[in-house]
Amino acid sequence: MKKRLVIVGLGLIGGSLAKALRGFEDYEIIGVDVSQPTLRYAMEQDIVDRAEADPVRALAEGDLVFLCLHPQGIVEFMTEHRNHFRPGSMVTDVCGVKGAILKGAGVLPDTVSFVGGHPMAGTEFSGIQHALANMFHGAHYILTPNNQSSPEHLALMERLARYIGCADVVQTTAEQHDAIIAYTSQMMHVIAVSVCDDPSLFDYQGFEGDSFRGCTRVAALDVPLWTQLFSMNAEALGRALEQLEENIRQYRQAIQSGDLEGLSEKLARSSARKRKMNRMEASSGAVGRDRWEGSRDGATTSES
Amino acid sequence: MKKRLVIVGLGLIGGSLAKALRGFEDYEIIGVDVSQPTLRYAMEQDIVDRAEADPVRALAEGDLVFLCLHPQGIVEFMTEHRNHFRPGSMVTDVCGVKGAILKGAGVLPDTVSFVGGHPMAGTEFSGIQHALANMFHGAHYILTPNNQSSPEHLALMERLARYIGCADVVQTTAEQHDAIIAYTSQMMHVIAVSVCDDPSLFDYQGFEGDSFRGCTRVAALDVPLWTQLFSMNAEALGRALEQLEENIRQYRQAIQSGDLEGLSEKLARSSARKRKMNRMEASSGAVGRDRWEGSRDGATTSES
């Protein structure tokens, strides 16, 4: 008998997972969404085997459940439906923060195995019509198990990540994941919006160059999603930003005080670090590196 | 009789200017450099008509003099050689800050016309061996005249900028130029090095994505050059950085205090500004936009 894989939330990531998971082992794919047009589209395009508007009915059948809602939606869904997951089922999510999700998963009964997940891919679009079967090709898939996670579940997630084309699967703690994300991704988004808050933004239109575009590209972000991602990772992100503010302040003080020697030393140290990083990246082969945020063809990403 | 165009400093920009200015009106190109190998290379590669190690001899002949040294070197050269410029000659420079250069040009006698210039191009390389005849194609050329600048000199600079392929020539004050540069370019470099100063840089190697790479790309900068550029624009850059620190601090406080409504409002405002900017850029045709920092083929730039 076929097993059932339930995808709750057929947006960009849920839809892409459905497409990418076609033919994975012996799973039948059931898509759940609150939007009837989305469910209809998923059936018409043969993205799912079955469309289901009622999560309770879908969960009763689900062997493996993917929660692909917005961050807060995932937490609320687990709370509301904690008694609707089939005993013995395995539950995972795709959220870009993990500590808050693992905390939320604490409501699940012992009969359910939960593994937090973050397939690091996305595009600047949203919605199932932009879903891509190759969305996860070359991406990192980070897993953050908790004490309810079963070894079978982790093994399944590894096979699944390979099947959808991920370059690697990394197990880590939620804290480590959230610190990485705070620094490498969320901080870049705070920088981008902070630069665009400058009153001069439009005055100098046309004089911005590659460094300006590279730095501000991600400022055109999905506001509700990033409001949730930032606030659900407040501790790690707050720490990273405090460090950044201090680093910028040190450069500013060296510049304003005319401390050329100090400024030169700081620039030498930092540029040497960046060159070392470039060398490490070049020599590592960088498989999957380009997929971390899921940018494709240089498009603006809004990784979550 | 041919006129003489003297290029002082045959580095990346001086060498590229020499190449790009070949055949410009009736000028003979004389290259001046302290390095004998550089002068030899310039002659062997037919980059200049004549090579001259002694600036005094070259200046005595120069109708138009381009100062293509490092920022502080330009100021020092004008002071040292203020009485060596031929009466009636026109002098310009290529420095990425303009207030300090115009102040330095105050030492020049009234018999010399000075126009500050910033052809906005460059690559991550330095040295005449990386000079490119098409370095300035599509670039902005900013001119900052002072009260010694003659109308003929400005008209000549306009023709010259068109000849080397610039997309446009913009006249502005030194203050305006330095404020633009502080915000659109120098601040991006301070952000890049500040991010690379984070102790986590190497811990999370391999998990950085497009936004991280886009933001930190320019951190591998030319230290002596940028030490001078930053410190010679301390006032405007200091102001821009204070604004940035305040903008980041506001996001951090909204995030740390759990002020979701305030955070959401701020993100909505900034992302709308960025989208508006993207639309303006898309509809403007963006001639020359890609040349502001002189990046070619996505190479790391070190615009000066």
PDB file of N, CA and C in Angstrom, chain A residues 140 180 183 193-198 201 204-211 213 216-217 219-221 223 238 242-243 245 247-248 251-252 256 264 269-271 273-275 277 281 289-290 292-293 295, chain B residues 140 179-180 183 193-198 201 204-211 213 216-217 219-221 223 238 242-243 245 247-248 251-252 256 264 269-271 273-275 277 281 289-290 292-293 295:
ATOM      1  N   HIS A 140      21.668  23.492   0.275  1.00  0.00           N
ATOM      2  CA  HIS A 140      21.878  22.858   1.571  1.00  0.00           C
ATOM      3  C   HIS A 140      20.516  22.513   2.167  1.00  0.00           C
ATOM      4  N   ILE A 180      23.672  30.998  12.456  1.00  0.00           N
ATOM      5  CA  ILE A 180      24.184  31.047  11.076  1.00  0.00           C
ATOM      6  C   ILE A 180      23.301  31.949  10.224  1.00  0.00           C
ATOM      7  N   TYR A 183      23.454  35.699  10.919  1.00  0.00           N
ATOM      8  CA  TYR A 183      24.635  36.378  10.381  1.00  0.00           C
ATOM      9  C   TYR A 183      24.676  36.368   8.859  1.00  0.00           C
ATOM     10  N   VAL A 193      17.742  46.986   3.989  1.00  0.00           N
ATOM     11  CA  VAL A 193      16.637  47.926   4.258  1.00  0.00           C
ATOM     12  C   VAL A 193      17.154  49.168   4.976  1.00  0.00           C
ATOM     13  N   SER A 194      18.181  49.024   5.798  1.00  0.00           N
ATOM     14  CA  SER A 194      18.736  50.188   6.497  1.00  0.00           C
ATOM     15  C   SER A 194      19.364  51.167   5.507  1.00  0.00           C
ATOM     16  N   VAL A 195      20.053  50.641   4.501  1.00  0.00           N
ATOM     17  CA  VAL A 195      20.643  51.511   3.483  1.00  0.00           C
ATOM     18  C   VAL A 195      19.539  52.225   2.697  1.00  0.00           C
ATOM     19  N   CYS A 196      18.474  51.492   2.400  1.00  0.00           N
ATOM     20  CA  CYS A 196      17.366  52.088   1.625  1.00  0.00           C
ATOM     21  C   CYS A 196      16.541  53.071   2.455  1.00  0.00           C
ATOM     22  N   ASP A 197      16.693  53.048   3.774  1.00  0.00           N
ATOM     23  CA  ASP A 197      16.015  54.041   4.630  1.00  0.00           C
ATOM     24  C   ASP A 197      16.696  55.403   4.567  1.00  0.00           C
ATOM     25  N   ASP A 198      17.907  55.456   4.015  1.00  0.00           N
ATOM     26  CA  ASP A 198      18.641  56.729   3.980  1.00  0.00           C
ATOM     27  C   ASP A 198      17.860  57.756   3.165  1.00  0.00           C
ATOM     28  N   LEU A 201      18.349  58.195  -0.754  1.00  0.00           N
ATOM     29  CA  LEU A 201      18.178  57.090  -1.708  1.00  0.00           C
ATOM     30  C   LEU A 201      17.827  57.567  -3.110  1.00  0.00           C
ATOM     31  N   TYR A 204      20.294  60.278  -5.292  1.00  0.00           N
ATOM     32  CA  TYR A 204      21.499  59.826  -5.982  1.00  0.00           C
ATOM     33  C   TYR A 204      21.195  58.723  -6.982  1.00  0.00           C
ATOM     34  N   GLN A 205      19.918  58.559  -7.268  1.00  0.00           N
ATOM     35  CA  GLN A 205      19.484  57.559  -8.247  1.00  0.00           C
ATOM     36  C   GLN A 205      20.298  57.701  -9.527  1.00  0.00           C
ATOM     37  N   GLY A 206      20.803  56.610 -10.010  1.00  0.00           N
ATOM     38  CA  GLY A 206      21.574  56.638 -11.250  1.00  0.00           C
ATOM     39  C   GLY A 206      23.065  56.639 -10.975  1.00  0.00           C
ATOM     40  N   PHE A 207      23.461  56.948  -9.755  1.00  0.00           N
ATOM     41  CA  PHE A 207      24.884  56.957  -9.435  1.00  0.00           C
ATOM     42  C   PHE A 207      25.290  55.765  -8.581  1.00  0.00           C
ATOM     43  N   GLU A 208      24.341  54.894  -8.315  1.00  0.00           N
ATOM     44  CA  GLU A 208      24.692  53.714  -7.544  1.00  0.00           C
ATOM     45  C   GLU A 208      25.392  52.718  -8.472  1.00  0.00           C
ATOM     46  N   GLY A 209      26.308  51.974  -7.908  1.00  0.00           N
ATOM     47  CA  GLY A 209      27.069  51.026  -8.709  1.00  0.00           C
ATOM     48  C   GLY A 209      26.851  49.596  -8.250  1.00  0.00           C
ATOM     49  N   ASP A 210      27.749  48.727  -8.664  1.00  0.00           N
ATOM     50  CA  ASP A 210      27.615  47.315  -8.339  1.00  0.00           C
ATOM     51  C   ASP A 210      27.590  47.056  -6.842  1.00  0.00           C
ATOM     52  N   SER A 211      28.443  47.752  -6.098  1.00  0.00           N
ATOM     53  CA  SER A 211      28.481  47.477  -4.658  1.00  0.00           C
ATOM     54  C   SER A 211      27.158  47.895  -4.022  1.00  0.00           C
ATOM     55  N   ARG A 213      24.180  48.082  -5.548  1.00  0.00           N
ATOM     56  CA  ARG A 213      23.132  47.139  -5.965  1.00  0.00           C
ATOM     57  C   ARG A 213      23.291  45.806  -5.260  1.00  0.00           C
ATOM     58  N   THR A 216      21.980  46.195  -1.637  1.00  0.00           N
ATOM     59  CA  THR A 216      20.573  46.552  -1.388  1.00  0.00           C
ATOM     60  C   THR A 216      19.582  45.646  -2.113  1.00  0.00           C
ATOM     61  N   ARG A 217      20.084  44.736  -2.928  1.00  0.00           N
ATOM     62  CA  ARG A 217      19.214  43.905  -3.770  1.00  0.00           C
ATOM     63  C   ARG A 217      18.069  43.267  -2.987  1.00  0.00           C
ATOM     64  N   ALA A 219      16.542  44.181  -0.407  1.00  0.00           N
ATOM     65  CA  ALA A 219      15.652  45.069   0.359  1.00  0.00           C
ATOM     66  C   ALA A 219      14.191  44.961  -0.087  1.00  0.00           C
ATOM     67  N   ALA A 220      13.975  44.536  -1.329  1.00  0.00           N
ATOM     68  CA  ALA A 220      12.600  44.411  -1.831  1.00  0.00           C
ATOM     69  C   ALA A 220      12.000  43.108  -1.324  1.00  0.00           C
ATOM     70  N   LEU A 221      11.860  43.004  -0.016  1.00  0.00           N
ATOM     71  CA  LEU A 221      11.517  41.717   0.603  1.00  0.00           C
ATOM     72  C   LEU A 221      10.017  41.558   0.866  1.00  0.00           C
ATOM     73  N   VAL A 223       7.289  41.451   3.183  1.00  0.00           N
ATOM     74  CA  VAL A 223       7.227  42.082   4.505  1.00  0.00           C
ATOM     75  C   VAL A 223       6.658  41.168   5.606  1.00  0.00           C
ATOM     76  N   GLY A 238      19.588  39.916  17.024  1.00  0.00           N
ATOM     77  CA  GLY A 238      19.931  41.087  17.841  1.00  0.00           C
ATOM     78  C   GLY A 238      21.415  41.110  18.172  1.00  0.00           C
ATOM     79  N   GLU A 242      24.124  43.898  16.937  1.00  0.00           N
ATOM     80  CA  GLU A 242      24.925  44.668  17.908  1.00  0.00           C
ATOM     81  C   GLU A 242      26.400  44.629  17.518  1.00  0.00           C
ATOM     82  N   GLN A 243      26.864  43.445  17.111  1.00  0.00           N
ATOM     83  CA  GLN A 243      28.255  43.308  16.674  1.00  0.00           C
ATOM     84  C   GLN A 243      28.520  44.165  15.440  1.00  0.00           C
ATOM     85  N   GLU A 245      26.873  46.861  14.435  1.00  0.00           N
ATOM     86  CA  GLU A 245      26.857  48.282  14.794  1.00  0.00           C
ATOM     87  C   GLU A 245      28.193  48.699  15.411  1.00  0.00           C
ATOM     88  N   ASN A 247      31.116  47.241  14.906  1.00  0.00           N
ATOM     89  CA  ASN A 247      32.157  47.218  13.873  1.00  0.00           C
ATOM     90  C   ASN A 247      32.105  48.477  13.010  1.00  0.00           C
ATOM     91  N   ILE A 248      30.899  48.874  12.623  1.00  0.00           N
ATOM     92  CA  ILE A 248      30.760  50.084  11.798  1.00  0.00           C
ATOM     93  C   ILE A 248      31.214  51.299  12.594  1.00  0.00           C
ATOM     94  N   TYR A 251      34.967  51.752  12.588  1.00  0.00           N
ATOM     95  CA  TYR A 251      35.468  52.363  11.351  1.00  0.00           C
ATOM     96  C   TYR A 251      35.157  53.852  11.340  1.00  0.00           C
ATOM     97  N   ARG A 252      33.919  54.196  11.704  1.00  0.00           N
ATOM     98  CA  ARG A 252      33.529  55.603  11.680  1.00  0.00           C
ATOM     99  C   ARG A 252      34.423  56.438  12.590  1.00  0.00           C
ATOM    100  N   GLN A 256      36.569  59.495  11.453  1.00  0.00           N
ATOM    101  CA  GLN A 256      36.273  60.854  11.927  1.00  0.00           C
ATOM    102  C   GLN A 256      37.405  61.440  12.767  1.00  0.00           C
ATOM    103  N   SER A 264      43.886  52.024   8.610  1.00  0.00           N
ATOM    104  CA  SER A 264      44.632  51.183   7.678  1.00  0.00           C
ATOM    105  C   SER A 264      44.798  49.770   8.234  1.00  0.00           C
ATOM    106  N   ARG A 269      43.275  44.091   7.984  1.00  0.00           N
ATOM    107  CA  ARG A 269      42.835  42.864   8.640  1.00  0.00           C
ATOM    108  C   ARG A 269      41.581  42.302   7.958  1.00  0.00           C
ATOM    109  N   SER A 270      40.599  43.178   7.743  1.00  0.00           N
ATOM    110  CA  SER A 270      39.327  42.718   7.196  1.00  0.00           C
ATOM    111  C   SER A 270      39.471  42.282   5.740  1.00  0.00           C
ATOM    112  N   SER A 271      40.205  43.051   4.940  1.00  0.00           N
ATOM    113  CA  SER A 271      40.336  42.673   3.534  1.00  0.00           C
ATOM    114  C   SER A 271      41.123  41.372   3.405  1.00  0.00           C
ATOM    115  N   ARG A 273      40.954  38.938   5.606  1.00  0.00           N
ATOM    116  CA  ARG A 273      39.957  37.900   5.940  1.00  0.00           C
ATOM    117  C   ARG A 273      39.086  37.584   4.727  1.00  0.00           C
ATOM    118  N   LYS A 274      38.666  38.623   4.026  1.00  0.00           N
ATOM    119  CA  LYS A 274      37.799  38.410   2.863  1.00  0.00           C
ATOM    120  C   LYS A 274      38.561  37.662   1.764  1.00  0.00           C
ATOM    121  N   ARG A 275      39.834  38.040   1.547  1.00  0.00           N
ATOM    122  CA  ARG A 275      40.609  37.339   0.517  1.00  0.00           C
ATOM    123  C   ARG A 275      40.809  35.869   0.882  1.00  0.00           C
ATOM    124  N   MET A 277      38.780  34.107   2.667  1.00  0.00           N
ATOM    125  CA  MET A 277      37.489  33.462   2.445  1.00  0.00           C
ATOM    126  C   MET A 277      37.296  33.159   0.955  1.00  0.00           C
ATOM    127  N   GLU A 281      36.761  29.485  -0.618  1.00  0.00           N
ATOM    128  CA  GLU A 281      35.588  29.207  -1.441  1.00  0.00           C
ATOM    129  C   GLU A 281      36.007  28.646  -2.797  1.00  0.00           C
ATOM    130  N   ARG A 289      26.974  25.945  -3.204  1.00  0.00           N
ATOM    131  CA  ARG A 289      27.098  27.272  -2.618  1.00  0.00           C
ATOM    132  C   ARG A 289      26.102  28.256  -3.221  1.00  0.00           C
ATOM    133  N   ASP A 290      25.921  28.123  -4.528  1.00  0.00           N
ATOM    134  CA  ASP A 290      25.068  29.089  -5.205  1.00  0.00           C
ATOM    135  C   ASP A 290      23.589  28.881  -4.896  1.00  0.00           C
ATOM    136  N   TRP A 292      22.318  28.298  -1.737  1.00  0.00           N
ATOM    137  CA  TRP A 292      21.964  28.567  -0.340  1.00  0.00           C
ATOM    138  C   TRP A 292      20.720  29.416  -0.241  1.00  0.00           C
ATOM    139  N   GLU A 293      20.670  30.471  -1.030  1.00  0.00           N
ATOM    140  CA  GLU A 293      19.491  31.320  -0.998  1.00  0.00           C
ATOM    141  C   GLU A 293      18.602  31.076  -2.194  1.00  0.00           C
ATOM    142  N   SER A 295      18.978  31.640  -5.242  1.00  0.00           N
ATOM    143  CA  SER A 295      18.953  32.577  -6.365  1.00  0.00           C
ATOM    144  C   SER A 295      19.118  31.798  -7.648  1.00  0.00           C
TER     145      SER A 295
ATOM    146  N   HIS B 140      29.938  57.218 -15.903  1.00  0.00           N
ATOM    147  CA  HIS B 140      29.694  58.625 -15.595  1.00  0.00           C
ATOM    148  C   HIS B 140      31.038  59.336 -15.464  1.00  0.00           C
ATOM    149  N   ALA B 179      29.301  63.661  -1.091  1.00  0.00           N
ATOM    150  CA  ALA B 179      28.146  63.100  -0.388  1.00  0.00           C
ATOM    151  C   ALA B 179      27.593  61.899  -1.155  1.00  0.00           C
ATOM    152  N   ILE B 180      27.529  62.029  -2.478  1.00  0.00           N
ATOM    153  CA  ILE B 180      27.053  60.908  -3.314  1.00  0.00           C
ATOM    154  C   ILE B 180      27.956  59.697  -3.122  1.00  0.00           C
ATOM    155  N   TYR B 183      27.735  57.903   0.267  1.00  0.00           N
ATOM    156  CA  TYR B 183      26.558  57.043   0.434  1.00  0.00           C
ATOM    157  C   TYR B 183      26.554  55.855  -0.527  1.00  0.00           C
ATOM    158  N   VAL B 193      33.509  45.539   4.940  1.00  0.00           N
ATOM    159  CA  VAL B 193      34.588  45.179   5.876  1.00  0.00           C
ATOM    160  C   VAL B 193      34.035  44.958   7.283  1.00  0.00           C
ATOM    161  N   SER B 194      32.990  45.693   7.654  1.00  0.00           N
ATOM    162  CA  SER B 194      32.396  45.501   8.984  1.00  0.00           C
ATOM    163  C   SER B 194      31.787  44.110   9.120  1.00  0.00           C
ATOM    164  N   VAL B 195      31.130  43.637   8.068  1.00  0.00           N
ATOM    165  CA  VAL B 195      30.550  42.284   8.097  1.00  0.00           C
ATOM    166  C   VAL B 195      31.671  41.246   8.197  1.00  0.00           C
ATOM    167  N   CYS B 196      32.759  41.473   7.475  1.00  0.00           N
ATOM    168  CA  CYS B 196      33.878  40.516   7.487  1.00  0.00           C
ATOM    169  C   CYS B 196      34.670  40.564   8.791  1.00  0.00           C
ATOM    170  N   ASP B 197      34.482  41.614   9.594  1.00  0.00           N
ATOM    171  CA  ASP B 197      35.124  41.676  10.908  1.00  0.00           C
ATOM    172  C   ASP B 197      34.427  40.767  11.918  1.00  0.00           C
ATOM    173  N   ASP B 198      33.228  40.295  11.600  1.00  0.00           N
ATOM    174  CA  ASP B 198      32.478  39.467  12.553  1.00  0.00           C
ATOM    175  C   ASP B 198      33.268  38.195  12.871  1.00  0.00           C
ATOM    176  N   LEU B 201      32.879  34.854  10.775  1.00  0.00           N
ATOM    177  CA  LEU B 201      33.089  34.783   9.320  1.00  0.00           C
ATOM    178  C   LEU B 201      33.468  33.387   8.838  1.00  0.00           C
ATOM    179  N   TYR B 204      31.022  29.989   9.521  1.00  0.00           N
ATOM    180  CA  TYR B 204      29.841  29.704   8.714  1.00  0.00           C
ATOM    181  C   TYR B 204      30.170  29.616   7.237  1.00  0.00           C
ATOM    182  N   GLN B 205      31.483  29.513   6.968  1.00  0.00           N
ATOM    183  CA  GLN B 205      31.957  29.359   5.590  1.00  0.00           C
ATOM    184  C   GLN B 205      31.164  28.257   4.888  1.00  0.00           C
ATOM    185  N   GLY B 206      30.687  28.556   3.721  1.00  0.00           N
ATOM    186  CA  GLY B 206      29.953  27.560   2.953  1.00  0.00           C
ATOM    187  C   GLY B 206      28.457  27.747   3.071  1.00  0.00           C
ATOM    188  N   PHE B 207      28.018  28.525   4.067  1.00  0.00           N
ATOM    189  CA  PHE B 207      26.591  28.739   4.231  1.00  0.00           C
ATOM    190  C   PHE B 207      26.170  30.146   3.816  1.00  0.00           C
ATOM    191  N   GLU B 208      27.153  30.893   3.321  1.00  0.00           N
ATOM    192  CA  GLU B 208      26.807  32.226   2.865  1.00  0.00           C
ATOM    193  C   GLU B 208      26.125  32.119   1.504  1.00  0.00           C
ATOM    194  N   GLY B 209      25.215  33.036   1.255  1.00  0.00           N
ATOM    195  CA  GLY B 209      24.472  32.984   0.002  1.00  0.00           C
ATOM    196  C   GLY B 209      24.708  34.224  -0.824  1.00  0.00           C
ATOM    197  N   ASP B 210      23.838  34.421  -1.800  1.00  0.00           N
ATOM    198  CA  ASP B 210      23.991  35.559  -2.708  1.00  0.00           C
ATOM    199  C   ASP B 210      23.979  36.895  -1.981  1.00  0.00           C
ATOM    200  N   SER B 211      23.090  37.026  -0.986  1.00  0.00           N
ATOM    201  CA  SER B 211      23.016  38.326  -0.315  1.00  0.00           C
ATOM    202  C   SER B 211      24.307  38.596   0.445  1.00  0.00           C
ATOM    203  N   ARG B 213      27.323  37.317  -0.276  1.00  0.00           N
ATOM    204  CA  ARG B 213      28.394  37.585  -1.245  1.00  0.00           C
ATOM    205  C   ARG B 213      28.241  38.969  -1.859  1.00  0.00           C
ATOM    206  N   THR B 216      29.444  41.583   0.717  1.00  0.00           N
ATOM    207  CA  THR B 216      30.836  41.575   1.192  1.00  0.00           C
ATOM    208  C   THR B 216      31.866  41.576   0.054  1.00  0.00           C
ATOM    209  N   ARG B 217      31.400  41.483  -1.180  1.00  0.00           N
ATOM    210  CA  ARG B 217      32.305  41.352  -2.329  1.00  0.00           C
ATOM    211  C   ARG B 217      33.437  42.381  -2.306  1.00  0.00           C
ATOM    212  N   ALA B 219      34.870  43.868   0.041  1.00  0.00           N
ATOM    213  CA  ALA B 219      35.723  43.930   1.242  1.00  0.00           C
ATOM    214  C   ALA B 219      37.197  43.659   0.921  1.00  0.00           C
ATOM    215  N   ALA B 220      37.459  42.961  -0.174  1.00  0.00           N
ATOM    216  CA  ALA B 220      38.849  42.668  -0.553  1.00  0.00           C
ATOM    217  C   ALA B 220      39.451  43.884  -1.248  1.00  0.00           C
ATOM    218  N   LEU B 221      39.536  44.977  -0.513  1.00  0.00           N
ATOM    219  CA  LEU B 221      39.878  46.260  -1.134  1.00  0.00           C
ATOM    220  C   LEU B 221      41.371  46.584  -1.059  1.00  0.00           C
ATOM    221  N   VAL B 223      44.032  48.516   0.371  1.00  0.00           N
ATOM    222  CA  VAL B 223      44.061  49.162   1.690  1.00  0.00           C
ATOM    223  C   VAL B 223      44.607  50.596   1.673  1.00  0.00           C
ATOM    224  N   GLY B 238      31.392  60.125   7.456  1.00  0.00           N
ATOM    225  CA  GLY B 238      31.009  60.030   8.866  1.00  0.00           C
ATOM    226  C   GLY B 238      29.511  60.238   9.050  1.00  0.00           C
ATOM    227  N   GLU B 242      26.807  57.527  10.415  1.00  0.00           N
ATOM    228  CA  GLU B 242      25.973  57.790  11.594  1.00  0.00           C
ATOM    229  C   GLU B 242      24.505  57.490  11.280  1.00  0.00           C
ATOM    230  N   GLN B 243      24.078  57.894  10.083  1.00  0.00           N
ATOM    231  CA  GLN B 243      22.695  57.623   9.660  1.00  0.00           C
ATOM    232  C   GLN B 243      22.459  56.110   9.555  1.00  0.00           C
ATOM    233  N   GLU B 245      24.101  53.664  11.095  1.00  0.00           N
ATOM    234  CA  GLU B 245      24.089  53.061  12.433  1.00  0.00           C
ATOM    235  C   GLU B 245      22.729  53.273  13.102  1.00  0.00           C
ATOM    236  N   ASN B 247      19.849  53.759  11.562  1.00  0.00           N
ATOM    237  CA  ASN B 247      18.827  52.957  10.871  1.00  0.00           C
ATOM    238  C   ASN B 247      18.881  51.496  11.326  1.00  0.00           C
ATOM    239  N   ILE B 248      20.092  50.951  11.433  1.00  0.00           N
ATOM    240  CA  ILE B 248      20.237  49.563  11.879  1.00  0.00           C
ATOM    241  C   ILE B 248      19.745  49.430  13.321  1.00  0.00           C
ATOM    242  N   TYR B 251      16.001  49.090  13.548  1.00  0.00           N
ATOM    243  CA  TYR B 251      15.522  47.735  13.246  1.00  0.00           C
ATOM    244  C   TYR B 251      15.817  46.810  14.418  1.00  0.00           C
ATOM    245  N   ARG B 252      17.041  46.908  14.945  1.00  0.00           N
ATOM    246  CA  ARG B 252      17.410  46.004  16.045  1.00  0.00           C
ATOM    247  C   ARG B 252      16.477  46.194  17.234  1.00  0.00           C
ATOM    248  N   GLN B 256      14.321  43.363  18.873  1.00  0.00           N
ATOM    249  CA  GLN B 256      14.587  42.901  20.244  1.00  0.00           C
ATOM    250  C   GLN B 256      13.426  43.170  21.188  1.00  0.00           C
ATOM    251  N   SER B 264       7.183  45.715  11.073  1.00  0.00           N
ATOM    252  CA  SER B 264       6.472  45.503   9.813  1.00  0.00           C
ATOM    253  C   SER B 264       6.313  46.808   9.048  1.00  0.00           C
ATOM    254  N   ARG B 269       7.918  50.152   4.462  1.00  0.00           N
ATOM    255  CA  ARG B 269       8.354  51.437   3.909  1.00  0.00           C
ATOM    256  C   ARG B 269       9.641  51.267   3.097  1.00  0.00           C
ATOM    257  N   SER B 270      10.598  50.569   3.673  1.00  0.00           N
ATOM    258  CA  SER B 270      11.895  50.445   3.011  1.00  0.00           C
ATOM    259  C   SER B 270      11.808  49.576   1.760  1.00  0.00           C
ATOM    260  N   SER B 271      11.080  48.468   1.852  1.00  0.00           N
ATOM    261  CA  SER B 271      10.990  47.588   0.681  1.00  0.00           C
ATOM    262  C   SER B 271      10.229  48.285  -0.439  1.00  0.00           C
ATOM    263  N   ARG B 273      10.373  51.505  -0.992  1.00  0.00           N
ATOM    264  CA  ARG B 273      11.362  52.430  -1.564  1.00  0.00           C
ATOM    265  C   ARG B 273      12.290  51.690  -2.535  1.00  0.00           C
ATOM    266  N   LYS B 274      12.707  50.508  -2.147  1.00  0.00           N
ATOM    267  CA  LYS B 274      13.607  49.741  -3.015  1.00  0.00           C
ATOM    268  C   LYS B 274      12.883  49.327  -4.302  1.00  0.00           C
ATOM    269  N   ARG B 275      11.629  48.916  -4.177  1.00  0.00           N
ATOM    270  CA  ARG B 275      10.871  48.531  -5.382  1.00  0.00           C
ATOM    271  C   ARG B 275      10.691  49.723  -6.308  1.00  0.00           C
ATOM    272  N   MET B 277      12.671  52.241  -6.535  1.00  0.00           N
ATOM    273  CA  MET B 277      13.983  52.489  -7.144  1.00  0.00           C
ATOM    274  C   MET B 277      14.225  51.509  -8.299  1.00  0.00           C
ATOM    275  N   GLU B 281      14.852  52.573 -12.144  1.00  0.00           N
ATOM    276  CA  GLU B 281      16.051  52.110 -12.834  1.00  0.00           C
ATOM    277  C   GLU B 281      15.669  51.389 -14.129  1.00  0.00           C
ATOM    278  N   ARG B 289      24.723  52.988 -16.214  1.00  0.00           N
ATOM    279  CA  ARG B 289      24.555  52.598 -14.818  1.00  0.00           C
ATOM    280  C   ARG B 289      25.554  51.526 -14.399  1.00  0.00           C
ATOM    281  N   ASP B 290      25.785  50.609 -15.304  1.00  0.00           N
ATOM    282  CA  ASP B 290      26.655  49.494 -14.951  1.00  0.00           C
ATOM    283  C   ASP B 290      28.121  49.890 -14.885  1.00  0.00           C
ATOM    284  N   TRP B 292      29.310  52.730 -13.332  1.00  0.00           N
ATOM    285  CA  TRP B 292      29.631  53.640 -12.231  1.00  0.00           C
ATOM    286  C   TRP B 292      30.854  53.188 -11.484  1.00  0.00           C
ATOM    287  N   GLU B 293      30.909  51.916 -11.168  1.00  0.00           N
ATOM    288  CA  GLU B 293      32.076  51.411 -10.454  1.00  0.00           C
ATOM    289  C   GLU B 293      33.010  50.664 -11.378  1.00  0.00           C
ATOM    290  N   SER B 295      32.727  47.942 -12.881  1.00  0.00           N
ATOM    291  CA  SER B 295      32.773  46.480 -12.875  1.00  0.00           C
ATOM    292  C   SER B 295      32.634  45.979 -14.298  1.00  0.00           C
TER     293      SER B 295
END
